[in-house]
PDB file of C-alpha atoms in Angstrom:
ATOM      1  CA  UNK A1421     -20.627  18.111  -2.888  1.00  0.00           C
ATOM      2  CA  UNK A1422     -17.922  15.933  -4.438  1.00  0.00           C
ATOM      3  CA  UNK A1423     -15.518  16.827  -1.613  1.00  0.00           C
ATOM      4  CA  UNK A1424     -18.065  15.758   1.004  1.00  0.00           C
ATOM      5  CA  UNK A1425     -18.635  12.449  -0.792  1.00  0.00           C
ATOM      6  CA  UNK A1426     -14.901  11.762  -0.819  1.00  0.00           C
ATOM      7  CA  UNK A1427     -14.676  12.716   2.854  1.00  0.00           C
ATOM      8  CA  UNK A1428     -17.473  10.275   3.739  1.00  0.00           C
ATOM      9  CA  UNK A1429     -15.796   7.501   1.720  1.00  0.00           C
ATOM     10  CA  UNK A1430     -12.513   8.139   3.571  1.00  0.00           C
ATOM     11  CA  UNK A1431     -14.319   8.039   6.918  1.00  0.00           C
ATOM     12  CA  UNK A1432     -16.046   4.753   6.021  1.00  0.00           C
ATOM     13  CA  UNK A1433     -12.771   3.220   4.809  1.00  0.00           C
ATOM     14  CA  UNK A1434     -11.071   4.376   8.011  1.00  0.00           C
ATOM     15  CA  UNK A1435     -13.738   2.709  10.144  1.00  0.00           C
ATOM     16  CA  UNK A1436     -13.513  -0.525   8.113  1.00  0.00           C
ATOM     17  CA  UNK A1437      -9.722  -0.644   8.408  1.00  0.00           C
ATOM     18  CA  UNK A1438      -9.927   0.101  12.140  1.00  0.00           C
ATOM     19  CA  UNK A1439     -12.472  -2.692  12.598  1.00  0.00           C
ATOM     20  CA  UNK A1440     -10.567  -5.297  10.560  1.00  0.00           C
ATOM     21  CA  UNK A1441      -6.871  -4.335  10.315  1.00  0.00           C
ATOM     22  CA  UNK A1442      -5.736  -7.872   9.465  1.00  0.00           C
ATOM     23  CA  UNK A1443      -8.728  -9.214   7.563  1.00  0.00           C
ATOM     24  CA  UNK A1444      -7.849 -10.920   4.355  1.00  0.00           C
ATOM     25  CA  UNK A1445      -4.085 -11.366   4.706  1.00  0.00           C
ATOM     26  CA  UNK A1446      -4.121 -15.061   3.760  1.00  0.00           C
ATOM     27  CA  UNK A1447      -6.692 -14.750   0.941  1.00  0.00           C
ATOM     28  CA  UNK A1448      -4.793 -11.735  -0.350  1.00  0.00           C
ATOM     29  CA  UNK A1449      -1.576 -13.759  -0.291  1.00  0.00           C
ATOM     30  CA  UNK A1450      -3.146 -16.603  -2.248  1.00  0.00           C
ATOM     31  CA  UNK A1451      -4.833 -14.344  -4.813  1.00  0.00           C
ATOM     32  CA  UNK A1452      -1.684 -12.283  -5.286  1.00  0.00           C
ATOM     33  CA  UNK A1453       0.352 -15.470  -5.597  1.00  0.00           C
ATOM     34  CA  UNK A1454      -1.903 -16.883  -8.298  1.00  0.00           C
ATOM     35  CA  UNK A1455      -1.765 -13.599 -10.223  1.00  0.00           C
ATOM     36  CA  UNK A1456       2.014 -13.340  -9.968  1.00  0.00           C
ATOM     37  CA  UNK A1457       2.427 -17.014 -10.942  1.00  0.00           C
ATOM     38  CA  UNK A1458       0.302 -16.457 -14.062  1.00  0.00           C
ATOM     39  CA  UNK A1459       2.389 -13.381 -14.837  1.00  0.00           C
ATOM     40  CA  UNK A1460       5.506 -15.533 -14.510  1.00  0.00           C
ATOM     41  CA  UNK A1461       4.121 -18.192 -16.849  1.00  0.00           C
ATOM     42  CA  UNK A1462       3.168 -15.507 -19.371  1.00  0.00           C
ATOM     43  CA  UNK A1463       6.612 -13.931 -19.209  1.00  0.00           C
ATOM     44  CA  UNK A1464       8.278 -17.314 -19.642  1.00  0.00           C
ATOM     45  CA  UNK A1465       6.189 -18.119 -22.711  1.00  0.00           C
ATOM     46  CA  UNK A1466       6.786 -14.665 -24.178  1.00  0.00           C
ATOM     47  CA  UNK A1467      10.489 -14.919 -23.394  1.00  0.00           C
ATOM     48  CA  UNK A1468      10.905 -18.204 -25.213  1.00  0.00           C
ATOM     49  CA  UNK A1469       9.036 -16.891 -28.248  1.00  0.00           C
ATOM     50  CA  UNK A1470      10.902 -13.554 -28.254  1.00  0.00           C
ATOM     51  CA  UNK A1471      14.261 -15.291 -27.836  1.00  0.00           C
ATOM     52  CA  UNK A1472      14.373 -15.912 -31.569  1.00  0.00           C
ATOM     53  CA  UNK A1473      13.751 -12.268 -32.554  1.00  0.00           C
ATOM     54  CA  UNK A1474      15.617 -10.460 -29.775  1.00  0.00           C
ATOM     55  CA  UNK A1475      17.841 -12.521 -27.531  1.00  0.00           C
ATOM     56  CA  UNK A1476      18.243  -9.707 -24.957  1.00  0.00           C
ATOM     57  CA  UNK A1477      14.530  -9.094 -24.506  1.00  0.00           C
ATOM     58  CA  UNK A1478      13.749 -12.811 -24.539  1.00  0.00           C
ATOM     59  CA  UNK A1479      16.350 -13.530 -21.861  1.00  0.00           C
ATOM     60  CA  UNK A1480      15.060 -10.665 -19.702  1.00  0.00           C
ATOM     61  CA  UNK A1481      11.486 -11.967 -19.983  1.00  0.00           C
ATOM     62  CA  UNK A1482      12.631 -15.483 -19.070  1.00  0.00           C
ATOM     63  CA  UNK A1483      14.511 -14.260 -15.981  1.00  0.00           C
ATOM     64  CA  UNK A1484      11.616 -12.051 -14.859  1.00  0.00           C
ATOM     65  CA  UNK A1485       9.200 -14.899 -15.551  1.00  0.00           C
ATOM     66  CA  UNK A1486      11.186 -17.280 -13.348  1.00  0.00           C
ATOM     67  CA  UNK A1487      11.354 -14.718 -10.533  1.00  0.00           C
ATOM     68  CA  UNK A1488       7.608 -14.017 -10.796  1.00  0.00           C
ATOM     69  CA  UNK A1489       6.772 -17.735 -10.902  1.00  0.00           C
ATOM     70  CA  UNK A1490       8.881 -18.478  -7.803  1.00  0.00           C
ATOM     71  CA  UNK A1491       7.398 -15.510  -5.908  1.00  0.00           C
ATOM     72  CA  UNK A1492       3.868 -16.403  -6.984  1.00  0.00           C
ATOM     73  CA  UNK A1493       4.178 -20.012  -5.883  1.00  0.00           C
ATOM     74  CA  UNK A1494       5.861 -18.846  -2.673  1.00  0.00           C
ATOM     75  CA  UNK A1495       2.926 -16.529  -1.899  1.00  0.00           C
ATOM     76  CA  UNK A1496       0.445 -19.361  -2.475  1.00  0.00           C
ATOM     77  CA  UNK A1497       2.340 -22.009  -0.516  1.00  0.00           C
ATOM     78  CA  UNK A1498       3.786 -19.827   2.240  1.00  0.00           C
ATOM     79  CA  UNK A1499       1.809 -16.751   3.353  1.00  0.00           C
ATOM     80  CA  UNK A1500       4.815 -15.880   5.535  1.00  0.00           C
ATOM     81  CA  UNK A1501       6.717 -14.922   2.387  1.00  0.00           C
ATOM     82  CA  UNK A1502       3.897 -12.590   1.474  1.00  0.00           C
ATOM     83  CA  UNK A1503       4.078 -11.068   4.979  1.00  0.00           C
ATOM     84  CA  UNK A1504       7.830 -10.564   4.586  1.00  0.00           C
ATOM     85  CA  UNK A1505       7.442  -8.824   1.228  1.00  0.00           C
ATOM     86  CA  UNK A1506       4.515  -6.823   2.613  1.00  0.00           C
ATOM     87  CA  UNK A1507       6.746  -5.860   5.552  1.00  0.00           C
ATOM     88  CA  UNK A1508       9.015  -4.070   3.120  1.00  0.00           C
ATOM     89  CA  UNK A1509       5.999  -2.124   1.964  1.00  0.00           C
ATOM     90  CA  UNK A1510       5.514  -0.787   5.508  1.00  0.00           C
ATOM     91  CA  UNK A1511       8.486   1.487   5.049  1.00  0.00           C
ATOM     92  CA  UNK A1512       7.361   2.508   1.571  1.00  0.00           C
ATOM     93  CA  UNK A1513       3.845   3.326   2.847  1.00  0.00           C
ATOM     94  CA  UNK A1514       5.247   5.421   5.690  1.00  0.00           C
ATOM     95  CA  UNK A1515       7.534   7.246   3.298  1.00  0.00           C
ATOM     96  CA  UNK A1516       4.625   7.874   0.913  1.00  0.00           C
ATOM     97  CA  UNK A1517       2.536   9.308   3.766  1.00  0.00           C
ATOM     98  CA  UNK A1518       5.363  11.688   4.698  1.00  0.00           C
ATOM     99  CA  UNK A1519       5.835  12.756   1.059  1.00  0.00           C
ATOM    100  CA  UNK A1520       2.072  13.247   0.613  1.00  0.00           C
ATOM    101  CA  UNK A1521       2.035  15.307   3.790  1.00  0.00           C
ATOM    102  CA  UNK A1522       4.918  17.518   2.691  1.00  0.00           C
ATOM    103  CA  UNK A1523       3.324  18.097  -0.715  1.00  0.00           C
ATOM    104  CA  UNK A1524      -0.071  18.858   0.879  1.00  0.00           C
ATOM    105  CA  UNK A1525       1.599  21.155   3.385  1.00  0.00           C
ATOM    106  CA  UNK A1526       3.232  23.296   0.720  1.00  0.00           C
ATOM    107  CA  UNK A1527       0.551  23.162  -1.978  1.00  0.00           C
ATOM    108  CA  UNK A1528      -2.696  22.943  -0.013  1.00  0.00           C
ATOM    109  CA  UNK A1529      -3.448  19.902  -2.223  1.00  0.00           C
ATOM    110  CA  UNK A1530      -5.911  18.419   0.255  1.00  0.00           C
ATOM    111  CA  UNK A1531      -7.633  21.771   0.726  1.00  0.00           C
ATOM    112  CA  UNK A1532      -6.079  22.303   4.140  1.00  0.00           C
ATOM    113  CA  UNK A1533      -2.545  22.397   5.459  1.00  0.00           C
ATOM    114  CA  UNK A1534      -3.727  20.341   8.449  1.00  0.00           C
ATOM    115  CA  UNK A1535      -4.220  17.337   6.142  1.00  0.00           C
ATOM    116  CA  UNK A1536      -0.517  17.581   5.319  1.00  0.00           C
ATOM    117  CA  UNK A1537       0.481  17.848   8.968  1.00  0.00           C
ATOM    118  CA  UNK A1538      -1.647  14.811   9.858  1.00  0.00           C
ATOM    119  CA  UNK A1539      -0.138  12.784   6.992  1.00  0.00           C
ATOM    120  CA  UNK A1540       3.425  13.718   8.013  1.00  0.00           C
ATOM    121  CA  UNK A1541       2.842  12.835  11.665  1.00  0.00           C
ATOM    122  CA  UNK A1542       1.135   9.518  10.916  1.00  0.00           C
ATOM    123  CA  UNK A1543       3.749   8.707   8.252  1.00  0.00           C
ATOM    124  CA  UNK A1544       6.542   9.236  10.779  1.00  0.00           C
ATOM    125  CA  UNK A1545       4.684   7.189  13.396  1.00  0.00           C
ATOM    126  CA  UNK A1546       4.168   4.508  10.728  1.00  0.00           C
ATOM    127  CA  UNK A1547       7.914   4.381  10.044  1.00  0.00           C
ATOM    128  CA  UNK A1548       8.744   4.189  13.752  1.00  0.00           C
ATOM    129  CA  UNK A1549       6.124   1.493  14.398  1.00  0.00           C
ATOM    130  CA  UNK A1550       7.323  -0.382  11.322  1.00  0.00           C
ATOM    131  CA  UNK A1551      10.834  -0.363  12.690  1.00  0.00           C
ATOM    132  CA  UNK A1552      10.012  -1.113  16.318  1.00  0.00           C
ATOM    133  CA  UNK A1553       6.875  -3.219  16.197  1.00  0.00           C
ATOM    134  CA  UNK A1554       6.579  -4.689  12.689  1.00  0.00           C
ATOM    135  CA  UNK A1555       3.077  -5.826  13.610  1.00  0.00           C
ATOM    136  CA  UNK A1556       0.645  -5.348  10.722  1.00  0.00           C
ATOM    137  CA  UNK A1557      -2.257  -5.079  13.195  1.00  0.00           C
ATOM    138  CA  UNK A1558      -1.016  -1.806  14.670  1.00  0.00           C
ATOM    139  CA  UNK A1559       0.062  -0.500  11.306  1.00  0.00           C
ATOM    140  CA  UNK A1560      -3.407  -1.215   9.927  1.00  0.00           C
ATOM    141  CA  UNK A1561      -4.848   0.767  12.824  1.00  0.00           C
ATOM    142  CA  UNK A1562      -2.587   3.714  11.970  1.00  0.00           C
ATOM    143  CA  UNK A1563      -3.763   3.691   8.354  1.00  0.00           C
ATOM    144  CA  UNK A1564      -7.358   3.553   9.589  1.00  0.00           C
ATOM    145  CA  UNK A1565      -6.737   6.553  11.861  1.00  0.00           C
ATOM    146  CA  UNK A1566      -5.154   8.460   8.966  1.00  0.00           C
ATOM    147  CA  UNK A1567      -8.120   7.742   6.681  1.00  0.00           C
ATOM    148  CA  UNK A1568     -10.587   8.683   9.413  1.00  0.00           C
ATOM    149  CA  UNK A1569      -8.846  11.944  10.370  1.00  0.00           C
ATOM    150  CA  UNK A1570      -8.319  12.972   6.751  1.00  0.00           C
ATOM    151  CA  UNK A1571     -11.982  12.321   5.991  1.00  0.00           C
ATOM    152  CA  UNK A1572     -13.165  14.260   9.061  1.00  0.00           C
ATOM    153  CA  UNK A1573     -10.872  17.211   8.337  1.00  0.00           C
ATOM    154  CA  UNK A1574     -11.955  17.237   4.700  1.00  0.00           C
ATOM    155  CA  UNK A1575     -15.649  17.095   5.613  1.00  0.00           C
ATOM    156  CA  UNK A1576     -15.517  20.007   8.049  1.00  0.00           C
ATOM    157  CA  UNK A1577     -13.108  22.304   6.213  1.00  0.00           C
ATOM    158  CA  UNK A1578     -14.374  25.494   4.643  1.00  0.00           C
ATOM    159  CA  UNK A1579     -14.310  25.770   0.864  1.00  0.00           C
TER     160      UNK A1579
END
């Protein structure tokens, strides 16, 4: 029963992502930016207080805090920066899908080797689309298709 519940959740998520592949990019950029900016402020404060006890750790926290603060403010003020950084994640997501597929193919982790084949194929398509198109709309559709197919295959597979 738990497998069927997970399959239905994957199918629902796939349909949602297919319906709204770009929904929430700007709000996500702003919320992420605020969170990263607060992280930067916290690291700066911790770095200045730790500078007395351990100069190496304090300096590292200050540098990381400045980087996080700049990125956070950049995400809030310029959603394009968020899109650029998210664009780098396209390649990571495609690579993860291929790795998940290879692992599922050899271990039957998803319960079926076909789940692994689907993940490998969509991961490779994701990498190619990421390289050629770089349009988050189409990449969102691919993720939706992957979620939908994985959910359907999981729901109808024999135990």
